[in-house]
Short mmCIF file of C-alpha atoms and ligand atoms in Angstrom, two decimals:
data_model
loop_
_atom_site.label_atom_id
_atom_site.label_comp_id
_atom_site.label_asym_id
_atom_site.label_seq_id
_atom_site.Cartn_x
_atom_site.Cartn_y
_atom_site.Cartn_z
CA UNK A 719 84.41 81.07 82.26
CA UNK A 720 81.54 83.44 82.78
CA UNK A 721 81.15 86.77 84.60
CA UNK A 722 78.91 89.82 84.42
CA UNK A 723 81.50 92.39 83.37
CA UNK A 724 84.71 91.36 81.61
CA UNK A 725 87.43 94.00 82.08
CA UNK A 726 90.51 94.25 79.87
CA UNK A 727 93.42 95.95 81.70
CA UNK A 728 94.49 96.27 85.35
CA UNK A 729 95.46 99.94 85.36
CA UNK A 730 93.66 102.46 87.54
CA UNK A 731 90.55 102.35 85.28
CA UNK A 732 90.07 98.57 85.19
CA UNK A 733 90.95 98.02 88.84
CA UNK A 734 88.77 100.81 90.18
CA UNK A 735 85.87 99.71 87.98
CA UNK A 736 86.12 96.17 89.40
CA UNK A 737 86.25 97.62 92.92
CA UNK A 738 83.15 99.81 92.41
CA UNK A 739 81.22 96.92 90.82
CA UNK A 740 82.15 94.60 93.67
CA UNK A 741 80.72 97.14 96.16
CA UNK A 742 77.36 96.94 94.39
CA UNK A 743 77.41 93.16 94.13
CA UNK A 744 78.29 92.97 90.43
CA UNK A 745 80.84 90.34 89.40
CA UNK A 746 83.81 91.20 87.24
CA UNK A 747 86.98 89.50 86.04
CA UNK A 748 90.04 91.46 84.93
CA UNK A 749 92.31 90.20 82.15
CA UNK A 750 95.73 91.91 82.20
CA UNK A 751 98.67 91.47 79.83
CA UNK A 752 101.46 92.26 82.31
CA UNK A 753 102.50 90.65 85.61
CA UNK A 754 101.27 91.82 89.01
CA UNK A 755 104.75 93.05 89.84
CA UNK A 756 104.99 95.02 86.60
CA UNK A 757 101.70 96.90 87.13
CA UNK A 758 102.52 97.54 90.77
CA UNK A 759 105.90 99.08 89.91
CA UNK A 760 105.04 101.06 86.79
CA UNK A 761 106.02 104.67 87.63
CA UNK A 762 103.49 107.15 86.26
CA UNK A 763 101.14 109.77 87.64
CA UNK A 764 101.23 111.24 91.09
CA UNK A 765 98.52 113.83 91.66
CA UNK A 766 94.97 112.97 92.80
CA UNK A 767 92.14 115.44 92.54
CA UNK A 768 90.10 116.23 95.63
CA UNK A 769 87.08 114.31 94.32
CA UNK A 770 89.23 111.26 93.48
CA UNK A 771 90.75 111.29 96.96
CA UNK A 772 87.24 111.49 98.46
CA UNK A 773 86.07 108.61 96.24
CA UNK A 774 88.97 106.38 97.32
CA UNK A 775 88.18 107.14 100.97
CA UNK A 776 84.40 106.64 100.57
CA UNK A 777 84.90 103.31 98.87
CA UNK A 778 87.21 101.99 101.56
CA UNK A 779 90.58 101.99 99.84
CA UNK A 780 91.94 105.32 101.00
CA UNK A 781 93.57 104.23 104.27
CA UNK A 782 97.20 104.09 103.11
CA UNK A 783 96.71 107.15 100.90
CA UNK A 784 95.48 109.11 103.93
CA UNK A 785 98.61 108.12 105.83
CA UNK A 786 101.25 108.34 103.13
CA UNK A 787 99.77 110.75 100.58
CA UNK A 788 100.90 114.37 100.78
CA UNK A 789 98.08 116.90 100.93
CA UNK A 790 98.87 120.00 98.82
CA UNK A 791 96.96 123.23 99.24
CA UNK A 792 98.65 125.07 96.36
CA UNK A 793 101.16 124.91 93.50
CA UNK A 794 103.84 127.32 92.34
CA UNK A 795 104.31 128.80 88.90
CA UNK A 796 107.84 129.98 88.10
CA UNK A 797 108.41 132.40 85.22
CA UNK A 798 110.30 135.59 84.42
CA UNK A 799 112.64 135.12 87.37
CA UNK A 800 109.85 134.90 89.95
CA UNK A 801 107.95 132.16 91.74
CA UNK A 802 104.25 132.76 92.42
CA UNK A 803 101.81 130.57 94.28
CA UNK A 804 98.27 129.52 93.36
CA UNK A 805 96.53 129.07 96.70
CA UNK A 806 93.82 126.40 96.46
CA UNK A 807 92.58 126.99 100.02
CA UNK A 808 91.67 130.51 99.05
CA UNK A 809 90.79 130.11 95.37
CA UNK A 810 89.17 126.64 95.30
CA UNK A 811 87.01 126.64 98.43
CA UNK A 812 89.53 124.89 100.63
CA UNK A 813 89.95 121.91 98.30
CA UNK A 814 93.35 120.31 97.83
CA UNK A 815 95.18 117.70 95.76
CA UNK A 816 96.98 114.65 97.11
CA UNK A 817 100.41 113.62 95.89
CA UNK A 818 100.28 109.81 95.98
CA UNK A 819 101.80 107.61 93.28
CA UNK A 820 99.63 105.94 90.71
CA UNK A 821 101.42 102.63 91.37
CA UNK A 822 100.54 102.90 95.07
CA UNK A 823 96.86 103.35 94.08
CA UNK A 824 97.28 100.31 91.84
CA UNK A 825 98.80 98.30 94.74
CA UNK A 826 95.92 99.27 97.05
CA UNK A 827 93.36 98.30 94.40
CA UNK A 828 95.02 94.98 93.56
CA UNK A 829 95.19 94.09 97.27
CA UNK A 830 91.50 95.03 97.73
CA UNK A 831 90.49 92.95 94.74
CA UNK A 832 92.42 89.89 95.73
CA UNK A 833 91.42 90.32 99.40
CA UNK A 834 87.76 90.31 98.35
CA UNK A 835 88.23 87.07 96.39
CA UNK A 836 88.12 88.83 93.00
CA UNK A 837 89.83 87.45 89.93
CA UNK A 838 92.63 89.21 88.09
CA UNK A 839 94.28 87.13 85.37
CA UNK A 840 97.81 88.52 84.99
CA UNK A 841 100.16 87.80 82.08
CA UNK A 842 97.35 87.02 79.65
CA UNK A 843 98.56 86.77 76.07
CA UNK A 844 96.91 87.34 72.74
CA UNK A 845 93.86 89.00 74.31
CA UNK A 846 90.84 89.49 71.98
CA UNK A 847 87.51 91.18 72.55
CA UNK A 848 84.69 89.66 70.43
CA UNK A 849 80.94 89.35 70.17
CA UNK A 850 80.22 92.80 71.61
CA UNK A 851 78.31 93.84 68.50
CA UNK A 852 75.63 91.35 69.50
CA UNK A 853 74.35 89.91 72.78
CA UNK A 854 77.26 87.63 73.65
CA UNK A 855 80.53 89.40 74.34
CA UNK A 856 83.57 87.26 74.99
CA UNK A 857 87.16 87.97 75.92
CA UNK A 858 89.54 85.35 74.54
CA UNK A 859 93.11 85.02 75.83
CA UNK A 860 95.93 82.59 76.50
CA UNK A 861 97.10 82.00 80.08
CA UNK A 862 99.30 79.24 81.42
CA UNK A 863 99.75 77.98 77.87
CA UNK A 864 96.02 77.42 77.37
CA UNK A 865 93.42 79.31 75.40
CA UNK A 866 90.48 80.61 77.47
CA UNK A 867 87.12 82.24 76.81
CA UNK A 868 85.50 84.63 79.29
CA UNK A 869 81.82 85.13 78.48
CA UNK A 870 80.20 88.25 79.89
CA UNK A 871 77.27 90.67 79.58
CA UNK A 872 79.50 93.67 78.91
CA UNK A 873 83.19 94.33 78.14
CA UNK A 874 85.02 97.29 79.69
CA UNK A 875 88.01 98.25 77.55
CA UNK A 876 90.38 99.67 80.17
CA UNK A 877 93.54 98.66 78.34
CA UNK A 878 95.22 102.00 77.92
CA UNK A 879 96.33 103.82 74.79
CA UNK A 880 98.03 100.80 73.19
CA UNK A 881 95.37 98.23 74.07
CA UNK A 882 93.33 96.03 71.78
CA UNK A 883 89.80 97.10 72.68
CA UNK A 884 89.58 100.37 70.75
CA UNK A 885 91.14 98.83 67.66
CA UNK A 886 88.69 95.92 67.71
CA UNK A 887 85.83 98.32 67.01
CA UNK A 888 85.02 98.41 63.27
CA UNK A 889 86.75 101.15 61.36
CA UNK A 890 84.47 104.08 60.73
CA UNK A 891 82.43 103.65 63.92
CA UNK A 892 84.66 105.98 65.89
CA UNK A 893 85.89 109.50 65.26
CA UNK A 894 89.25 110.52 66.73
CA UNK A 895 90.47 114.00 67.59
CA UNK A 896 94.21 114.47 68.07
CA UNK A 897 96.91 117.01 68.66
CA UNK A 898 100.54 115.99 68.87
CA UNK A 899 102.87 118.41 70.64
CA UNK A 900 106.37 119.15 69.31
CA UNK A 901 108.08 118.10 72.56
CA UNK A 902 108.26 115.35 75.20
CA UNK A 903 108.95 115.11 78.95
CA UNK A 904 112.03 113.46 80.33
CA UNK A 905 111.08 112.35 83.85
CA UNK A 906 113.30 111.16 86.67
CA UNK A 907 112.71 109.71 90.09
CA UNK A 908 115.57 110.61 92.42
CA UNK A 909 116.59 109.80 95.94
CA UNK A 910 116.74 113.45 96.96
CA UNK A 911 114.67 115.50 99.37
CA UNK A 912 112.23 117.69 97.40
CA UNK A 913 113.63 121.23 97.37
CA UNK A 914 110.13 122.66 97.65
CA UNK A 915 107.16 121.51 99.75
CA UNK A 916 104.80 122.17 96.84
CA UNK A 917 105.01 121.47 93.11
CA UNK A 918 106.75 124.00 90.91
CA UNK A 919 105.72 124.34 87.25
CA UNK A 920 108.41 126.39 85.50
CA UNK A 921 108.19 128.28 82.24
CA UNK A 922 111.71 129.00 80.92
CA UNK A 923 113.08 130.04 77.56
CA UNK A 924 115.07 126.77 77.49
CA UNK A 925 111.81 124.86 78.01
CA UNK A 926 109.41 123.68 80.70
CA UNK A 927 110.44 121.97 83.92
CA UNK A 928 108.44 120.49 86.83
CA UNK A 929 109.38 119.69 90.38
CA UNK A 930 107.18 117.11 92.07
CA UNK A 931 107.76 114.54 94.74
CA UNK A 932 106.73 111.15 96.10
CA UNK A 933 107.83 111.38 99.73
CA UNK A 934 110.02 113.56 101.97
CA UNK A 935 113.08 111.75 100.50
CA UNK A 936 112.06 111.09 96.89
CA UNK A 937 111.79 113.76 94.17
CA UNK A 938 109.98 113.41 90.87
CA UNK A 939 111.26 115.84 88.23
CA UNK A 940 110.55 116.51 84.58
CA UNK A 941 112.22 118.55 81.80
CA UNK A 942 110.82 119.37 78.37
CA UNK A 943 112.93 117.72 75.63
CA UNK A 944 112.76 117.18 71.90
CA UNK A 945 110.09 114.54 71.02
CA UNK A 946 112.69 112.36 69.29
CA UNK A 947 115.25 112.75 72.03
CA UNK A 948 117.40 109.77 72.89
CA UNK A 949 117.72 109.07 76.63
CA UNK A 950 121.39 108.27 75.99
CA UNK A 951 121.96 111.99 75.34
CA UNK A 952 120.84 112.78 78.85
CA UNK A 953 123.32 111.54 81.43
CA UNK A 954 122.28 112.37 85.00
CA UNK A 955 124.61 115.40 85.25
CA UNK A 956 123.03 117.03 82.22
CA UNK A 957 119.51 116.46 83.61
CA UNK A 958 120.40 118.05 86.99
CA UNK A 959 122.11 120.98 85.27
CA UNK A 960 119.07 121.69 83.12
CA UNK A 961 116.68 121.30 86.07
CA UNK A 962 118.76 123.75 88.14
CA UNK A 963 118.66 126.34 85.35
CA UNK A 964 114.98 126.01 84.54
CA UNK A 965 113.64 125.61 88.09
CA UNK A 966 116.11 127.90 89.83
CA UNK A 967 116.37 130.50 87.12
CA UNK A 968 119.50 132.14 88.53
CA UNK A 969 117.93 133.00 91.90
CA UNK A 970 120.54 131.13 93.91
CA UNK A 971 117.85 128.64 95.00
CA UNK A 972 119.18 125.11 94.45
CA UNK A 973 117.54 121.78 93.88
CA UNK A 974 118.72 118.98 96.12
CA UNK A 975 120.45 116.44 93.91
CA UNK A 976 120.72 112.69 94.50
CA UNK A 977 120.97 109.30 92.78
CA UNK A 978 118.59 108.87 89.87
CA UNK A 979 116.48 105.76 90.46
CA UNK A 980 114.50 105.73 87.23
CA UNK A 981 114.25 107.77 84.05
CA UNK A 982 112.11 107.80 80.94
CA UNK A 983 110.77 109.93 78.10
CA UNK A 984 107.02 110.44 77.55
CA UNK A 985 105.58 111.81 74.29
CA UNK A 986 102.88 114.46 74.63
CA UNK A 987 99.57 114.40 72.88
CA UNK A 988 95.89 115.20 73.26
CA UNK A 989 93.56 112.52 71.94
CA UNK A 990 89.83 111.77 72.22
CA UNK A 991 87.80 109.06 70.58
CA UNK A 992 84.04 109.43 70.18
CA UNK A 993 81.79 107.71 71.08
CA UNK A 994 83.32 105.68 73.91
CA UNK A 995 80.95 102.77 73.32
CA UNK A 996 80.26 100.29 70.56
CA UNK A 997 77.55 97.72 71.28
CA UNK A 998 78.41 96.01 74.53
CA UNK A 999 81.99 97.31 74.60
CA UNK A 1000 82.68 100.41 76.70
CA UNK A 1001 86.02 102.25 76.57
CA UNK A 1002 87.35 103.97 79.70
CA UNK A 1003 90.52 105.87 80.68
CA UNK A 1004 93.49 106.05 78.36
CA UNK A 1005 91.85 103.54 75.99
CA UNK A 1006 89.49 106.38 75.02
CA UNK A 1007 91.54 109.54 75.60
CA UNK A 1008 94.99 110.92 76.34
CA UNK A 1009 95.85 114.27 77.85
CA UNK A 1010 99.28 115.90 77.95
CA UNK A 1011 100.49 115.50 81.55
CA UNK A 1012 100.83 119.24 82.37
CA UNK A 1013 97.47 119.38 84.11
CA UNK A 1014 98.08 116.09 86.05
CA UNK A 1015 94.77 114.73 84.80
CA UNK A 1016 95.19 111.32 83.10
CA UNK A 1017 94.61 109.01 86.05
CA UNK A 1018 91.91 111.32 87.48
CA UNK A 1019 90.00 111.19 84.22
CA UNK A 1020 90.27 107.40 84.11
CA UNK A 1021 88.74 107.21 87.58
CA UNK A 1022 85.97 109.70 86.64
CA UNK A 1023 85.04 107.55 83.58
CA UNK A 1024 84.68 104.31 85.51
CA UNK A 1025 82.65 106.02 88.22
CA UNK A 1026 80.08 106.84 85.50
CA UNK A 1027 80.31 103.35 83.99
CA UNK A 1028 79.90 101.58 87.37
CA UNK A 1029 76.78 103.61 88.12
CA UNK A 1030 75.32 102.86 84.68
CA UNK A 1031 76.00 99.13 85.11
CA UNK A 1032 74.50 99.24 88.60
CA UNK A 1033 71.36 100.86 87.17
CA UNK A 1034 71.17 98.13 84.49
CA UNK A 1035 71.58 95.22 86.93
CA UNK A 1036 69.12 96.70 89.45
CA UNK A 1037 66.38 97.81 87.08
CA UNK A 1038 67.10 96.29 83.67
CA UNK A 1039 67.21 99.82 82.23
CA UNK A 1040 69.92 100.72 79.71
CA UNK A 1041 69.42 104.48 79.51
CA UNK A 1042 72.46 105.27 81.70
CA UNK A 1043 74.63 102.90 79.66
CA UNK A 1044 73.45 104.61 76.51
CA UNK A 1045 74.30 108.01 78.04
CA UNK A 1046 77.73 106.80 79.25
CA UNK A 1047 79.76 108.24 76.41
CA UNK A 1048 78.03 111.64 76.32
CA UNK A 1049 78.21 111.93 80.12
CA UNK A 1050 81.94 111.21 80.18
CA UNK A 1051 82.78 113.35 77.14
CA UNK A 1052 81.44 116.49 78.81
CA UNK A 1053 84.09 116.18 81.50
CA UNK A 1054 86.77 114.84 79.14
CA UNK A 1055 86.61 117.86 76.81
CA UNK A 1056 86.83 120.31 79.70
CA UNK A 1057 89.84 118.44 81.02
CA UNK A 1058 91.33 118.33 77.51
CA UNK A 1059 90.93 122.09 77.32
CA UNK A 1060 92.60 122.61 80.69
CA UNK A 1061 95.49 120.25 79.90
CA UNK A 1062 96.04 121.90 76.52
CA UNK A 1063 95.94 125.36 78.13
CA UNK A 1064 98.45 124.49 80.87
CA UNK A 1065 100.68 122.89 78.22
CA UNK A 1066 100.47 125.90 75.91
CA UNK A 1067 101.14 128.39 78.69
CA UNK A 1068 104.18 126.66 80.10
CA UNK A 1069 106.15 125.10 77.22
CA UNK A 1070 108.53 126.46 74.65
CA UNK A 1071 107.18 125.70 71.14
CA UNK A 1072 109.62 125.63 68.21
CA UNK A 1073 107.43 128.06 66.23
CA UNK A 1074 107.29 130.59 69.08
CA UNK A 1075 108.28 134.14 68.25
CA UNK A 1076 109.31 136.72 70.89
CA UNK A 1077 105.66 137.86 70.72
CA UNK A 1078 104.48 134.42 71.86
CA UNK A 1079 107.00 134.36 74.66
CA UNK A 1080 105.79 137.75 75.95
CA UNK A 1081 102.18 136.58 75.62
CA UNK A 1082 102.94 133.50 77.76
CA UNK A 1083 104.54 135.66 80.43
CA UNK A 1084 101.53 137.99 80.40
CA UNK A 1085 99.21 135.02 80.82
CA UNK A 1086 101.21 133.66 83.74
CA UNK A 1087 101.26 137.15 85.29
CA UNK A 1088 97.50 137.32 84.84
CA UNK A 1089 96.67 133.95 86.43
CA UNK A 1090 98.93 134.72 89.38
CA UNK A 1091 97.69 138.24 89.98
CA UNK A 1092 93.99 138.16 89.21
CA UNK A 1093 91.63 136.31 91.56
CA UNK A 1094 89.47 135.28 88.62
CA UNK A 1095 92.50 134.08 86.63
CA UNK A 1096 93.89 132.18 89.62
CA UNK A 1097 90.49 130.70 90.47
CA UNK A 1098 90.06 129.23 87.01
CA UNK A 1099 93.39 127.43 87.29
CA UNK A 1100 92.73 126.31 90.89
CA UNK A 1101 89.21 125.08 90.17
CA UNK A 1102 90.37 122.89 87.29
CA UNK A 1103 93.54 121.68 89.00
CA UNK A 1104 91.78 120.41 92.15
CA UNK A 1105 89.21 118.85 89.80
CA UNK A 1106 85.82 119.86 88.46
CA UNK A 1107 82.85 118.45 90.35
CA UNK A 1108 81.44 115.09 89.26
CA UNK A 1109 78.27 116.55 87.84
CA UNK A 1110 76.68 113.60 86.07
CA UNK A 1111 73.21 112.48 87.17
P1 FAD B 1352 96.73 102.27 82.01
O1 FAD B 1352 97.26 102.71 83.32
O2 FAD B 1352 97.60 102.39 80.81
O3 FAD B 1352 96.30 100.76 82.17
C1 FAD B 1352 95.99 99.92 81.08
C2 FAD B 1352 96.32 98.49 81.45
O4 FAD B 1352 95.92 97.66 80.37
C3 FAD B 1352 97.79 98.26 81.71
O5 FAD B 1352 97.97 97.58 82.89
C4 FAD B 1352 98.23 97.45 80.49
O6 FAD B 1352 99.31 96.57 80.80
C5 FAD B 1352 96.95 96.69 80.16
N1 FAD B 1352 96.89 96.25 78.76
C6 FAD B 1352 97.31 96.87 77.64
N2 FAD B 1352 97.07 96.14 76.56
C7 FAD B 1352 96.45 95.01 77.00
C8 FAD B 1352 95.95 93.87 76.35
N3 FAD B 1352 96.05 93.73 75.03
N4 FAD B 1352 95.38 92.91 77.10
C9 FAD B 1352 95.29 93.03 78.44
N5 FAD B 1352 95.75 94.10 79.10
C10 FAD B 1352 96.33 95.07 78.40
N6 FAD B 1352 97.79 111.26 85.24
C11 FAD B 1352 97.37 111.98 86.34
O7 FAD B 1352 96.18 111.93 86.67
N7 FAD B 1352 98.22 112.73 87.08
C12 FAD B 1352 99.52 112.83 86.79
O8 FAD B 1352 100.23 113.46 87.54
C13 FAD B 1352 100.01 112.10 85.65
N8 FAD B 1352 101.31 112.12 85.33
C14 FAD B 1352 101.77 111.26 84.35
C15 FAD B 1352 103.13 111.26 84.13
C16 FAD B 1352 103.62 110.40 83.14
C17 FAD B 1352 105.11 110.41 82.89
C18 FAD B 1352 102.75 109.53 82.41
C19 FAD B 1352 103.28 108.55 81.40
C20 FAD B 1352 101.40 109.55 82.65
C21 FAD B 1352 100.89 110.42 83.60
N9 FAD B 1352 99.55 110.48 83.87
C22 FAD B 1352 99.09 111.28 84.90
C23 FAD B 1352 98.62 109.70 83.06
C24 FAD B 1352 98.20 108.41 83.77
O9 FAD B 1352 99.30 107.65 84.14
C25 FAD B 1352 97.25 107.60 82.84
O10 FAD B 1352 96.27 108.44 82.35
C26 FAD B 1352 96.63 106.42 83.57
O11 FAD B 1352 97.57 105.37 83.69
C27 FAD B 1352 95.40 105.87 82.82
O12 FAD B 1352 94.91 104.72 83.44
P2 FAD B 1352 94.24 103.56 82.61
O13 FAD B 1352 93.84 102.52 83.61
O14 FAD B 1352 93.21 104.12 81.69
O15 FAD B 1352 95.38 103.00 81.65
C1 DHB B 1353 103.33 114.75 88.37
C2 DHB B 1353 103.06 114.50 87.04
C3 DHB B 1353 102.38 115.48 86.34
O1 DHB B 1353 102.07 115.26 85.05
C4 DHB B 1353 102.01 116.67 86.91
O2 DHB B 1353 101.39 117.60 86.18
C5 DHB B 1353 102.30 116.89 88.25
C6 DHB B 1353 102.97 115.92 88.98
C7 DHB B 1353 104.04 113.70 89.15
O3 DHB B 1353 104.41 112.69 88.55
O4 DHB B 1353 104.24 113.90 90.35
#
């Protein structure tokens, strides 16, 4: 098999890259380890930045999102017994975020790819990326019991944080930067009407909690837990009880409860690898970086990376020039580090850390009071939350 760009991974990064390349007449094949059903049902992120929403619409795959996505013009911060709103309309020039599940974005992208006659090889086993140090990259994999080779000009490693692309780069070529947080998020999806129209991020002495939603009848909720916590210790009643305390905070306001449809625990870390390129292999999305979820940035950052990569590949195929490809990593990293900073800041402001003293707790409350009472403080949160502009050339 031969194609122009071989893509490993059919998450948001790999699928959106293939879509953008298709729009500029560049051929790509995606090799994915899981089944179509699995990637279309994997519950993950839910918040799209304004620029990502616009990009989905501009590139012709935003129709269902426009109908079913929920446009949010603000978020709430709950702390010290109060709930205060950050108003994006006022503080971020009328921009907004869209609450629309990552797996719905994935479904839309898979349908677009297959509808356009593109190739996605699902359930590929023993996937290997080779030859990218020289001129002849190849992705090797087993599908349908047979070994295959996909020759290409470039490989895009969009295979997430546990993929094979990053680890196939020789040791010593990359530098990693990491911070592991001393807590995790236990997330549930519940058949319950969201008790608030907008998201609520709660800082509480028992730990962080978040109210989000997927539709007028489905809530998405998270509680901060110990990083080694066993899901078995969290029967549904305990989760609801904790959510009521942390999100309601004794105000009498109640979450609507309902059957829990799905639950899981996610570890929290910040991670960046530099550079995001080695020879003809380019890393994008979670394969290159991880953010803690407090800023709702992971999927947005994956989309921002592949936007840069698609433009660089377009420039190469149209002009033969490689300058944009060579600048890919540096261009992406400027945004990535700003988003890392924002995600770390939101995480630090809202969570309970084991080493926190009463001083730290007071400092957190003061910071929350500041961002919700100062225009400048509120604007910095709003500007980052709705998404920084795509400012690459
Ligand atoms: P992935 O989605 O991980 O896709 C990688 C793909 O590669 C997968 O399909 C995988 O099966 C495949 N793969 C892996 N290994 C191989 C292999 N060897 N061969 C072939 N294929 C392989 N982000 C936000 O923007 N907003 C949010 O609100 C948000 N909330 C989150 C909440 C939770 C609980 C979690 C877990 C994440 C959240 N994120 C959020 C982060 C977001 O989900 C990720 O950043 C996003 O999935 C990254 O997309 P990706 O395409 O880079 O990687
Ligand atoms: C959701 C996830 C996040 O990490 C976040 O910050 C906001 C919302 C969600 O899944 O809806």
